[in-house]
XYZ file of C-alpha atoms in Angstrom:
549
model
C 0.000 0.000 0.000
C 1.313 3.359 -0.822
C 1.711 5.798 1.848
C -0.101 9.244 1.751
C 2.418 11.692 1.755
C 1.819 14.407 4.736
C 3.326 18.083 4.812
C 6.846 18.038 7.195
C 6.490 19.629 10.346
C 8.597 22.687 10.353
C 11.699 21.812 11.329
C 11.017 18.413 10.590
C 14.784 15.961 10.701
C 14.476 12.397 9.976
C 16.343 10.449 12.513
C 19.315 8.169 11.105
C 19.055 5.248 12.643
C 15.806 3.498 14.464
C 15.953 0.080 16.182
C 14.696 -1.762 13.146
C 17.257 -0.975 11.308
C 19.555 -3.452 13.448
C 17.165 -6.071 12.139
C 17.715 -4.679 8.422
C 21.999 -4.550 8.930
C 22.073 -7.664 10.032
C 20.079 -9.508 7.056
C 21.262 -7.483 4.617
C 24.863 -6.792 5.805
C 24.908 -10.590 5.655
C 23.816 -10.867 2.167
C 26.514 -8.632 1.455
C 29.247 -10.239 3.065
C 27.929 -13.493 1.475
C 28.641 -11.705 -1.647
C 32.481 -10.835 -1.071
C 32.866 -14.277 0.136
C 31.903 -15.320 -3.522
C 33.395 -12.311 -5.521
C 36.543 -12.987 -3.491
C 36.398 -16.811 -4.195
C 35.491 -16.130 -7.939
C 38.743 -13.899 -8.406
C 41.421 -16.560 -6.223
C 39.981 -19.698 -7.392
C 38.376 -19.663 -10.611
C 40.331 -16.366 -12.224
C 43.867 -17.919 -10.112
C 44.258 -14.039 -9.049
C 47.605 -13.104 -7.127
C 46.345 -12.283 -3.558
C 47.930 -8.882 -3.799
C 46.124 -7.824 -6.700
C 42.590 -9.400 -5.003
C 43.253 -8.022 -1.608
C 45.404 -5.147 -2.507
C 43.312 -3.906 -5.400
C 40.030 -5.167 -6.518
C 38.304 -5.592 -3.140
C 39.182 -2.215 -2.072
C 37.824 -0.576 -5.220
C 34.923 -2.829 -5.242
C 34.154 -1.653 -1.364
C 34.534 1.927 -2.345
C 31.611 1.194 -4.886
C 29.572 -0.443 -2.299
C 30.252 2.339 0.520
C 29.428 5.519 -2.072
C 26.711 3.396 -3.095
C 24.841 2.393 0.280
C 25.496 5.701 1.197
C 24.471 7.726 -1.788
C 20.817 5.614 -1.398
C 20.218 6.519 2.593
C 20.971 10.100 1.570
C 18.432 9.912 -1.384
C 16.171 8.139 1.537
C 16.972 10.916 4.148
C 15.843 13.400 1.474
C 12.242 11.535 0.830
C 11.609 11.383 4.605
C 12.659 15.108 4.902
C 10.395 15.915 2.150
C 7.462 14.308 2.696
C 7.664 14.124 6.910
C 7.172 10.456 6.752
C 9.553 8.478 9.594
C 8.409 5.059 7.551
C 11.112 5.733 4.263
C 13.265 2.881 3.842
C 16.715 3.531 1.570
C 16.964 0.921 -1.569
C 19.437 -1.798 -1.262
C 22.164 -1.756 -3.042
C 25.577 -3.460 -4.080
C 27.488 -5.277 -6.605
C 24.935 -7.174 -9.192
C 25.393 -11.122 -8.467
C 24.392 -12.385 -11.720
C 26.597 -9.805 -13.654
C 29.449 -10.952 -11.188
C 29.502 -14.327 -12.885
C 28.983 -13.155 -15.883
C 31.977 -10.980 -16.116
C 34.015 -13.175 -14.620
C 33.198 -16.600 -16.530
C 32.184 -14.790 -20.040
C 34.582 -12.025 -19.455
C 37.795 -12.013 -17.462
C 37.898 -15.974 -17.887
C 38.375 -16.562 -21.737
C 41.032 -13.665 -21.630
C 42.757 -14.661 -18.822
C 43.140 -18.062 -20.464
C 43.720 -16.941 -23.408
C 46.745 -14.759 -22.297
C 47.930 -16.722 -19.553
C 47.760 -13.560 -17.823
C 45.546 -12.431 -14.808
C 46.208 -8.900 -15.592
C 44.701 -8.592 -19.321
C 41.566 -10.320 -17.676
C 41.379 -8.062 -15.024
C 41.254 -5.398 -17.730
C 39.000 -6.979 -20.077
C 36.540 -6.678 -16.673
C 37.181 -3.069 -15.910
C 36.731 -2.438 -19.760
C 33.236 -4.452 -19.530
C 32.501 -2.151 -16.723
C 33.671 0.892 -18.310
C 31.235 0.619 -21.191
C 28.392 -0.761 -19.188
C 28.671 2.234 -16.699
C 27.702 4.274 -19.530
C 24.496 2.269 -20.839
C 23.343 2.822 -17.577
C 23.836 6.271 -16.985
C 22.059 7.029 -20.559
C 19.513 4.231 -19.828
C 17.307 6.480 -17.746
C 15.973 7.986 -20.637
C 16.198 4.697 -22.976
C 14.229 2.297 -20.731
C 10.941 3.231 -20.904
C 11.443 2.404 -24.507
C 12.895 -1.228 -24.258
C 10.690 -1.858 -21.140
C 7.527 -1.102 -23.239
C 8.471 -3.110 -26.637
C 9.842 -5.951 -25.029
C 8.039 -9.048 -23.256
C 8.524 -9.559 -19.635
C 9.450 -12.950 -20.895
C 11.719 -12.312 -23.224
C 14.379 -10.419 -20.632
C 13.851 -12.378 -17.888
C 13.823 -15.665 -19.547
C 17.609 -14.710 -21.230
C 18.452 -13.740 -17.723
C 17.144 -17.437 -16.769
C 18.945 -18.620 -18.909
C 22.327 -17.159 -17.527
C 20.834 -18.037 -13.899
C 20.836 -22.014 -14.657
C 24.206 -22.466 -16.649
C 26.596 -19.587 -15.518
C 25.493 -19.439 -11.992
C 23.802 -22.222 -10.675
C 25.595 -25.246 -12.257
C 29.271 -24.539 -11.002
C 27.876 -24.634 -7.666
C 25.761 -27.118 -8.035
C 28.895 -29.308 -9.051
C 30.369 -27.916 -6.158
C 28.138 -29.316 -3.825
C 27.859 -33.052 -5.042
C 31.315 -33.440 -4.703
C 31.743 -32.126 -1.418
C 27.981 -33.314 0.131
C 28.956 -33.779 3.522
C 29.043 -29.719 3.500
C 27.303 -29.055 0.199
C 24.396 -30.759 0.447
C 23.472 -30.163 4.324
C 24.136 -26.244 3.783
C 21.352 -26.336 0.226
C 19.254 -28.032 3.446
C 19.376 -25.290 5.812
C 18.882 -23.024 3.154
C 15.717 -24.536 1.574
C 13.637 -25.006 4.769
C 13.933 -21.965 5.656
C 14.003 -19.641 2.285
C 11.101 -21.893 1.006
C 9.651 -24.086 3.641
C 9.271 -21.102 6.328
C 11.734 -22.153 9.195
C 13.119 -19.992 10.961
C 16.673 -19.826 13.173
C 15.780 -17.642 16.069
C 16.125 -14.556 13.733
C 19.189 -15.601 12.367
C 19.331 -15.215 8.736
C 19.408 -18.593 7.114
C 22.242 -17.999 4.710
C 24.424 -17.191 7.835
C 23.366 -20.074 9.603
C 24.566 -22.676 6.022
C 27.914 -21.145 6.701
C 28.688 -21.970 10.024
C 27.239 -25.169 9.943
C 29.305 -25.965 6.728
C 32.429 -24.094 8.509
C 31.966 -26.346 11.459
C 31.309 -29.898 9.508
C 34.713 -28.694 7.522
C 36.778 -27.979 10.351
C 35.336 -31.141 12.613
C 36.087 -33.375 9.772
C 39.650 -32.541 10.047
C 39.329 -34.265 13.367
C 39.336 -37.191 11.832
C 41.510 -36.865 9.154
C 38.814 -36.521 6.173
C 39.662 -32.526 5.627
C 36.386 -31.515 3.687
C 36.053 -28.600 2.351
C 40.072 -28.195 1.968
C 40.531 -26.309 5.560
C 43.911 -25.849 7.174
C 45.777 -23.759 9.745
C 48.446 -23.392 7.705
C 45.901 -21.504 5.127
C 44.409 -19.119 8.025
C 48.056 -18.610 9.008
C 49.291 -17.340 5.267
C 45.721 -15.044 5.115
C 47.279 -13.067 7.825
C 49.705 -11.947 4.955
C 47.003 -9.708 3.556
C 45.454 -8.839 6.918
C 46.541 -5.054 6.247
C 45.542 -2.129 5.193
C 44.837 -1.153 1.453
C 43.111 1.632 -0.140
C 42.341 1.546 -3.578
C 44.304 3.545 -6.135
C 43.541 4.864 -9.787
C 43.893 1.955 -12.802
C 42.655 4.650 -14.890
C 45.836 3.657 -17.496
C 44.780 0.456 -17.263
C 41.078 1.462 -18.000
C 41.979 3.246 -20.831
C 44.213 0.461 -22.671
C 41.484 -2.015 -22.493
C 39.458 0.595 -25.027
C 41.082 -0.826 -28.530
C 38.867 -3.335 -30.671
C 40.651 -6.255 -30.148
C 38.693 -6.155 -26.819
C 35.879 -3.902 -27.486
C 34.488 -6.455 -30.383
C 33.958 -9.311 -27.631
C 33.281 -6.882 -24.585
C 30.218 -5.655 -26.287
C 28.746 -8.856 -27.018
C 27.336 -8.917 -23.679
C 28.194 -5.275 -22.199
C 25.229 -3.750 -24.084
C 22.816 -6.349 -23.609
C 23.333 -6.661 -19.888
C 22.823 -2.936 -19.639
C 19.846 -3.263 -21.304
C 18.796 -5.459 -18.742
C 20.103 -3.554 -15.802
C 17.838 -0.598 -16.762
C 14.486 -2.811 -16.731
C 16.110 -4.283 -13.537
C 16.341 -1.090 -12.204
C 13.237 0.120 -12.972
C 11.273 -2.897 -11.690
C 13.268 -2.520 -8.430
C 12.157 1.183 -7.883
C 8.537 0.071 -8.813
C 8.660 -2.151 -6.128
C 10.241 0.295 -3.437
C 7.252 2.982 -5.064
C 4.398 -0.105 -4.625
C 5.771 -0.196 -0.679
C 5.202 3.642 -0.365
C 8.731 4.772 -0.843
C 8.545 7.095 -4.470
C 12.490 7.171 -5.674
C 13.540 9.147 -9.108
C 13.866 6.832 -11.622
C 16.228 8.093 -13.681
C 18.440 9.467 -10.457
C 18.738 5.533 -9.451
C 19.752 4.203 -12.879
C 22.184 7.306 -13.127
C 23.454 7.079 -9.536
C 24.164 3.646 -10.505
C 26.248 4.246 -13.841
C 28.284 7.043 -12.121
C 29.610 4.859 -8.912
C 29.286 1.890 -11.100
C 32.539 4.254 -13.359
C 34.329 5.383 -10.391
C 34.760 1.747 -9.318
C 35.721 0.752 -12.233
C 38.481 3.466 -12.448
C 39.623 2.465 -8.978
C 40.377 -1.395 -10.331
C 36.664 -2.811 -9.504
C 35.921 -5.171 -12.559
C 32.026 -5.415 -11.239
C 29.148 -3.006 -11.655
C 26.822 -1.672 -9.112
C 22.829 -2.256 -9.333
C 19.883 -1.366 -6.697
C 18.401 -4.645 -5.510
C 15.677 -6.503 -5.473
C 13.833 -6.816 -1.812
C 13.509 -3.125 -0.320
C 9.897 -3.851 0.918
C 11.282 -7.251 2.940
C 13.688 -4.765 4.517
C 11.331 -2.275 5.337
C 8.990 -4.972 6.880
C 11.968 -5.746 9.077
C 11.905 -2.234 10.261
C 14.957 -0.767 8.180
C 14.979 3.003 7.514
C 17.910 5.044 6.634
C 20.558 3.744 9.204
C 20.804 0.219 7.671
C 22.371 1.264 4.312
C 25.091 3.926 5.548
C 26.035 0.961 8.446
C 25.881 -1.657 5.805
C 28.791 0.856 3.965
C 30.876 1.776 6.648
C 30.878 -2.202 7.299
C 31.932 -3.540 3.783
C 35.018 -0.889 3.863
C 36.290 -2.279 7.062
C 35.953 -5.912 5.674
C 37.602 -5.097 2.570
C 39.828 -2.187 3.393
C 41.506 -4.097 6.577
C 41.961 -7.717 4.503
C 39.635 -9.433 6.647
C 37.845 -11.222 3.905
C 41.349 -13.135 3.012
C 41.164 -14.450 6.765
C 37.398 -15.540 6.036
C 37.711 -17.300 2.904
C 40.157 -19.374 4.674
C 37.879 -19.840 7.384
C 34.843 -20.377 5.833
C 34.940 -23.046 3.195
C 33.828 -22.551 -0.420
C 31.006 -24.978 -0.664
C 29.437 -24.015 2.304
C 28.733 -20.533 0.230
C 28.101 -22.646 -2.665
C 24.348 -23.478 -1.675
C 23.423 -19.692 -1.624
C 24.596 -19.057 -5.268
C 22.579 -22.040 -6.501
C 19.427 -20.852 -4.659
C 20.010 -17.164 -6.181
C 19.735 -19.162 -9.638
C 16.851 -20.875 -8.583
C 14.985 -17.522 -7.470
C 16.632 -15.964 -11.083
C 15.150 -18.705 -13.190
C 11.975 -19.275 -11.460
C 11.231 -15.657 -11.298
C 10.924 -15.895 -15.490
C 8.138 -18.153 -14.986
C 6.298 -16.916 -12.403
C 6.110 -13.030 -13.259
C 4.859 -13.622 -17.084
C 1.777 -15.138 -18.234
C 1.727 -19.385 -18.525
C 0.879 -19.187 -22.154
C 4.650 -17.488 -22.632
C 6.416 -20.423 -21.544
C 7.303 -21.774 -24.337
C 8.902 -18.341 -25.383
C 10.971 -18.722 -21.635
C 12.329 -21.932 -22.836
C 13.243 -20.513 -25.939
C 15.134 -17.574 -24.387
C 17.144 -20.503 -22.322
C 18.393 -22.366 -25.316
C 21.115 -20.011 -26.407
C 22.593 -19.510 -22.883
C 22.871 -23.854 -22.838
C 24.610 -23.350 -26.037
C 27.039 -21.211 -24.635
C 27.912 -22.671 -21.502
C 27.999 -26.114 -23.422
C 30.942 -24.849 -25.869
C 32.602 -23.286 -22.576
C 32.987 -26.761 -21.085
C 34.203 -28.219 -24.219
C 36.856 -25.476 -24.902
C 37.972 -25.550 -21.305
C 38.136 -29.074 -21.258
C 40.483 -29.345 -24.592
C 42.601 -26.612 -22.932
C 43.053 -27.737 -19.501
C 43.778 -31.676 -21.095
C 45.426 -31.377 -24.088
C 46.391 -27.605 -24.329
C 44.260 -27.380 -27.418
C 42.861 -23.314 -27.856
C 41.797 -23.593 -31.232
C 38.647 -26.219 -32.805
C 39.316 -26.913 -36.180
C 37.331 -28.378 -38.907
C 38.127 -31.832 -38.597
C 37.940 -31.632 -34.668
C 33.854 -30.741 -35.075
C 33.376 -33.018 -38.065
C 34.893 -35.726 -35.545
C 32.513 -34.344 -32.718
C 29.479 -34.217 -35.394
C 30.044 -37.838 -35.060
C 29.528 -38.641 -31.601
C 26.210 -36.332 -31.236
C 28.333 -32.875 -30.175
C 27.057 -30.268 -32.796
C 30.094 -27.840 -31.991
C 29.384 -25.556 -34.744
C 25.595 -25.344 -33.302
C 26.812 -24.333 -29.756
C 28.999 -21.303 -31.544
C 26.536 -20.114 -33.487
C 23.657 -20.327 -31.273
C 25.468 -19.559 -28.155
C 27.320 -16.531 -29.275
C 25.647 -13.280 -27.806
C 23.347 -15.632 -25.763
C 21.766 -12.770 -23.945
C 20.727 -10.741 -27.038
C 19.472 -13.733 -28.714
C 17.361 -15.286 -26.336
C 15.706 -11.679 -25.873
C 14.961 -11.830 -29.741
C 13.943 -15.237 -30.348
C 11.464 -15.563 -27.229
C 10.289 -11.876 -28.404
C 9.136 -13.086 -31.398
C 7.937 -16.657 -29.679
C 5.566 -14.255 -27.149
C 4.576 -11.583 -29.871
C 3.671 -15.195 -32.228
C 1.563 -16.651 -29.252
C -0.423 -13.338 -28.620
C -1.100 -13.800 -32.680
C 0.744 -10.136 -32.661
C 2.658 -11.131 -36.155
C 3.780 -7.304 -36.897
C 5.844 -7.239 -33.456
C 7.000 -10.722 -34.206
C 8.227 -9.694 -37.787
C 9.805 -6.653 -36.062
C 11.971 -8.087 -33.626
C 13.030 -10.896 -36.486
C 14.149 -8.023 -38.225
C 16.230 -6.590 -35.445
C 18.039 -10.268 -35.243
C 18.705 -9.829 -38.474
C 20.491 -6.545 -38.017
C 22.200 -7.317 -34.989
C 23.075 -10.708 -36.141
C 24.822 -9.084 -39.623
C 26.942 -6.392 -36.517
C 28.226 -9.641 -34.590
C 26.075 -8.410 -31.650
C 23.861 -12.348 -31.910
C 25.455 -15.259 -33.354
C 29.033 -13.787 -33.442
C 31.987 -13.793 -31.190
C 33.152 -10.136 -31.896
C 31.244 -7.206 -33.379
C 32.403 -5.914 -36.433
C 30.192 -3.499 -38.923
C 32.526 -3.257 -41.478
C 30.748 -6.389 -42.617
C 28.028 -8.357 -42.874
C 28.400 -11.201 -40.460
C 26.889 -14.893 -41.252
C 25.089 -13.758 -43.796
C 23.185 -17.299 -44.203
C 22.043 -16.623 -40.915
C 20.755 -13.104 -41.417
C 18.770 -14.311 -44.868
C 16.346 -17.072 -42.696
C 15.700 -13.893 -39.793
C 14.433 -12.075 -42.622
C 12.852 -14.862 -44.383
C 11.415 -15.536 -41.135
C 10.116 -11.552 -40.620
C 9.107 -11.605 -44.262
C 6.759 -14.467 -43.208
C 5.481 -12.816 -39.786
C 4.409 -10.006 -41.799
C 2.671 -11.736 -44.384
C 0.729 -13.643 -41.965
C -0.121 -10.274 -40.376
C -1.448 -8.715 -43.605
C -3.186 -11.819 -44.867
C -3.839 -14.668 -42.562
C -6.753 -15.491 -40.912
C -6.066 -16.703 -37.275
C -8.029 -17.656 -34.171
C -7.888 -15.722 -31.366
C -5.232 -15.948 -28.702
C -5.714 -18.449 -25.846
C -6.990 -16.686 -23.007
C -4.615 -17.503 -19.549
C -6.516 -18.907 -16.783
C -5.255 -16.309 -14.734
C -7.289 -13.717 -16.831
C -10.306 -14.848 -15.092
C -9.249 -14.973 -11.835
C -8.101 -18.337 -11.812
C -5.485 -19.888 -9.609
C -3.481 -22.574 -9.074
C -2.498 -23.695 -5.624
C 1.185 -24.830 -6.444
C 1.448 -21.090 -7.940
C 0.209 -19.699 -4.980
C 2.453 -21.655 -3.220
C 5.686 -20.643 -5.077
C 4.692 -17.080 -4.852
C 4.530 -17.157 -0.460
C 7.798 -19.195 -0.621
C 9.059 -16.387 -2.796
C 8.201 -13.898 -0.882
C 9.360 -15.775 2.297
C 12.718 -15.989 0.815
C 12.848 -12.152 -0.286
C-alpha cells in the first residue's frame, strides 16, 4: 500500500538510525558479506588471481563502490523522509549485481585470462566491460521506458534465466555433489527456511549454512577426512594480507582495455546486460514505489552508472545495481541507518583484509548453496512473473545460454587436457560424429543474452497472434546478427556477419508479416489467470518467494 504523503512539520529531521534498522543490517549486511565471500572466491579460485592484486586492489575498489553506493541511497532516503515528513522511508538496497558478477568473470575475465595466460589482461578486459556498461546505464534512464515497453517480460527475464541455470547455478551445483557432507546439508538449511518457512531464532538462514558448513569442515579434520580443503596453515598465510589497502587509480589500465581487439567481444554482452540492468532497475524502484517509498527513476539508474565508473576506475571489474527486496527490509523495520552501516561495514571488511582471513575460514562450498538458490529464485522468477501461455517463449530464451555454456565446457576441457585453444574443422566433423554439434553451440550460443531476448520476443509476440511485433523483432536479429552483436563472437560493422544466418531472420520476418497482412487466425488463448483463476502450487511458489525475499 502506498503511503499518503503528509506536509513536514517545520523543522522536521528524519532520525538516522531506528531500532529496526539493526534487524535490516544484520540480514542485509549478511547478504553482502555473502557476496564478497563469492566475488573474493570467484577472483582466487576460478580467475587464479595473485592475492595482492585481489586483496590489494580489486576488493578495495569494489568496497569503495559499495560504501558511495549504500550511502548515496540513505541520503536519497533521508531526502524523501525530509520531504514528505514520513519516519516510515526505507533507503533501496544496493551493491554489486550477483548475476553480472559471474557473468563478467566466466564470459569475461575468464576466456582472456586463459587466453593470455595472464591475470592482468583479464582483469582489464573486466574493468573495460565495466567501463562501457557504466555508460548504458547512466544514458539508460531515458532509454528504458522504450525497451521496457516493446519488449516481453518474458523475453528479458527468460535470457536472464537462462544465464541463472548455466553460468550461476551449475558450477555450484557441481560444487556441492562433490563435497555433500558440506554441500548438500548447507542447500538443506537453506531450503527449509528460504522456502519451507523455518526460521533460526532470527538468524538469517544464509548465515546459519555457513557456520554449519564451517563447522562440519573444520570437525572433519578431526578425523583426518579434511572436507572442504581447511587448514591452519591456510588461516596462518591469510594473515599476509590482513593489512591495510586503499584503492588507487587503474585509470591507465582502464583506458588500454578501449582498442577493438577487446571492445568487439566486450560488447557482445556489455550492451545487452545494460539493457537489462535498466528494466532491472526500474522494476526494483517500482517495487520500493508499490511499498510507499517514491524514488527518481532516472536518479537511481544514473546514480548507478556514475559509482558503477568510479569503481571501475579504482580497479573494480564489477558493476553496481539497486536490488531486489527493499519492501522485505522495510517490513523488518529498516529506515535510513541500515544502508550507511551496511557501507561503513563492507570498507572495514575489505579495506583491513579481513575477507582473506574468512575465505580461509569459511569453506567454499558451504557458500556454494546460496549461489545455486540465487539461480533458482533468477530462473523461477521468469516463470512466475509472465503469463503461462509465454512459456514456451521462456524456454526458448534458455536455449542459447545452454549453447554457450555447453561450448565453454568443451573449450575448457580441450585446454586444460590437451592444451588445445583452437577447434578446427576436422575436430567438429569428428565431434558431429559422436552427437556434439560444436558448430551449433557457436553459433547459437554466441551473444546468448541478445538472442534469447529476440527469439522468445518473437515466440511471445507469435503466441499473442501479434505477427507485426514478431516480424519486427526478427528483423532486429537480423540486423544485430549481420553487426556480430547475436550469433558472433566479436562485433564488427565493417561487414556483414553470417550472412546465411541473417537471410532465414528475414525470411522468417518476411513471413510474420505476411501472416499479419493476410492470414486469418483464431484468437489468442486466453490464460486462466485472466479470469481470476489460480493454481495452488502457484500460490504456493509465490509465499515461498516472498518468504525468501
Amino acid at each position: 500500500m502506498t503511503s499518503v504523503p503528509i506536509s513536514p512539520a517545520p523543522g522536521f529531521r528524519p532520525k538516522l538510525w531506528v531500532p529496526g534498522d539493526w534487524n535490516a543490517l544484520f540480514g542485509f549486511g549478511t547478504n553482502i558479506l555473502v557476496n564478497l565471500l563469492t566475488l573474493t572466491g570467484l577472483l582466487r579460485y576460478v580467475l587464479q588471481m595473485p592475492a595482492d592484486l585481489v586483496f590489494g586492489r580489486i576488493l578495495p575498489a569494489a568496497g569503495l563502490m559499495m560504501f558511495m553506493s549504500t550511502m548515496y541511497y540513505a541520503s536519497l532516503a533521508y531526502r524523501l523522509a525530509k520531504k514528505t515528513g514520513r519516519t516510515d522511508v526505507c533507503a533501496l538496497p544496493s551493491g554489486i549485481s550477483v548475476p553480472h558478477m559471474f557473468i563478467v568473470t566466466l564470459v569475461i575475465m575468464l576466456p582472456v585470462k586463459l587466453a593470455t595466460g595472464d591475470p592482468i589482461k583479464g582483469w582489464q578486459a573486466g574493468l573495460t566491460w565495466v567501463f562501457i556498461q557504466s555508460f548504458v546505464l547512466m544514458a539508460g534512464g531515458f532509454l528504458a521506458p522504450i525497451v521496457r515497453r516493446i519488449t516481453p517480460k518474458a523475453a528479458l527475464l527468460g535470457a536472464l534465466a537462462g544465464v541463472s541455470i548455466t553460468f550461476i547455478s551449475m558450477k555450484p551445483a557441481l560444487e556441492m555433489f562433490m563435497t555433500p557432507q558440506i554441500g548438500i546439508v548447507c542447500f538443506a538449511i537453506i531450503l527449509v527456511s528460504w522456502f519451507g518457512g523455518v526460521k533460526y531464532g532470527g538468524v538469517p538462514a544464509g548465515l546459519v549454512a555457513i557456520a554449519a558448513g564451517t563447522l562440519i569442515a573444520w570437525g572433519s579434520n578431526l578425523f583426518g577426512f579434511h572436507l572442504g580443503g581447511m587448514s591452519a596453515e591456510n588461516v596462518k598465510a591469510s594473515f599476509q594480507t590482513f593489512d591495510f589497502a586503499v584503492p588507487h587509480p587503474a585509470i591507465g589500465l582502464v583506458l588500454g582495455g578501449l582498442h577493438w581487439s577487446f571492445l568487439k567481444t566486450i560488447l557482445v554482452t556489455a550492451i545487452p546486460f545494460g539493457i537489462y540492468d535498466l528494466v532491472e532497475a526500474m522494476d526494483n524502484v517500482v517495487s520500493a514505489s508499490a511499498a510507499g517509498d517514491e524514488y527518481p527513476t532516472t536518479r537511481v539508474l544514473t546514480a548507478d552508472g556514475v559509482v558503477s565508473l568510479i569503481g571501475c576506475l579504482m580497479g573494480n571489474p564489477y558493476i553496481n545495481a539497486v536490488y531486489i527486496g527493499h519492501p522485505g527490509w522495510k517490513a523488518m523495520g529498516g529506515r535510513i541507518g541500515y544502508s550507511a552501516a551496511t557501507g561503513v561495514m563492507v570498507i572495514a571488511l575489505s579495506w583491513l583484509g579481513v575477507v582473506s582471513l574468512m575465505t580461509a575460514v569459511i569453506p567454499i562450498v558451504a557458500i556454494s548453496p546460496i549461489l545455486l538458490y540465487i539461480g533458482m529464485l533468477i530462473g523461477s522468477q521468469a516463470f512466475q512473473e509472465s503469463p503461462r501461455r509465454h512459456a514456451p517463449a521462456i524456454v526458448v530464451a534458455l536455449v542459447p545460454s545452454i549453447a554457450a555454456w555447453g561450448k565453454l565446457q568443451i573449450d575448457n576441457t580441450l585446454g586444460a587436457v590437451s592444451n588445445i585453444h583452437q577447434v578446427t574443422p576436422d575436430m567438429m566433423a569428428s565431434m558431429k560424429q559422436v552427437g556434439i554439434m560444436y558448430q551449433g553451440l557457436a553459433v547459437l550460443g554466441a551473444g546468448s543474452i541478445l538472442s534469447g531476448v529476440i527469439l522468445a520476443s518473437v515466440t511471445t509476440y507469435i503466441i499473442e497472434r501479434n505477427f507485426s511485433k514478431a516480424s519486427a523483432f526478427a528483423a532486429a536479429g537480423a540486423l544485430l546478427t549481420s553487426f556480430g552483436l547475436m550469433h558472433g563472437e566479436e562485433v564488427d560493422v565493417s561487414r556483414i556477419q553470417n550472412p546465411g544466418l541473417v537471410a532465414a531472420y528475414l525470411l522468417v520476418a518476411g513471413v510474420l508479416f505476411a501472416c499479419h497482412r493476410m492470414a486469418v487466425v483464431a484468437a489468442p488463448p486466453v490464460a486462466a489467470e485472466e479470469h481470476g483463476e489460480s493454481d495452488v502450487s502457484d500460490e504456493h511458489e509465490k509465499g515461498a518467494l516472498a518468504t525468501a525475499e
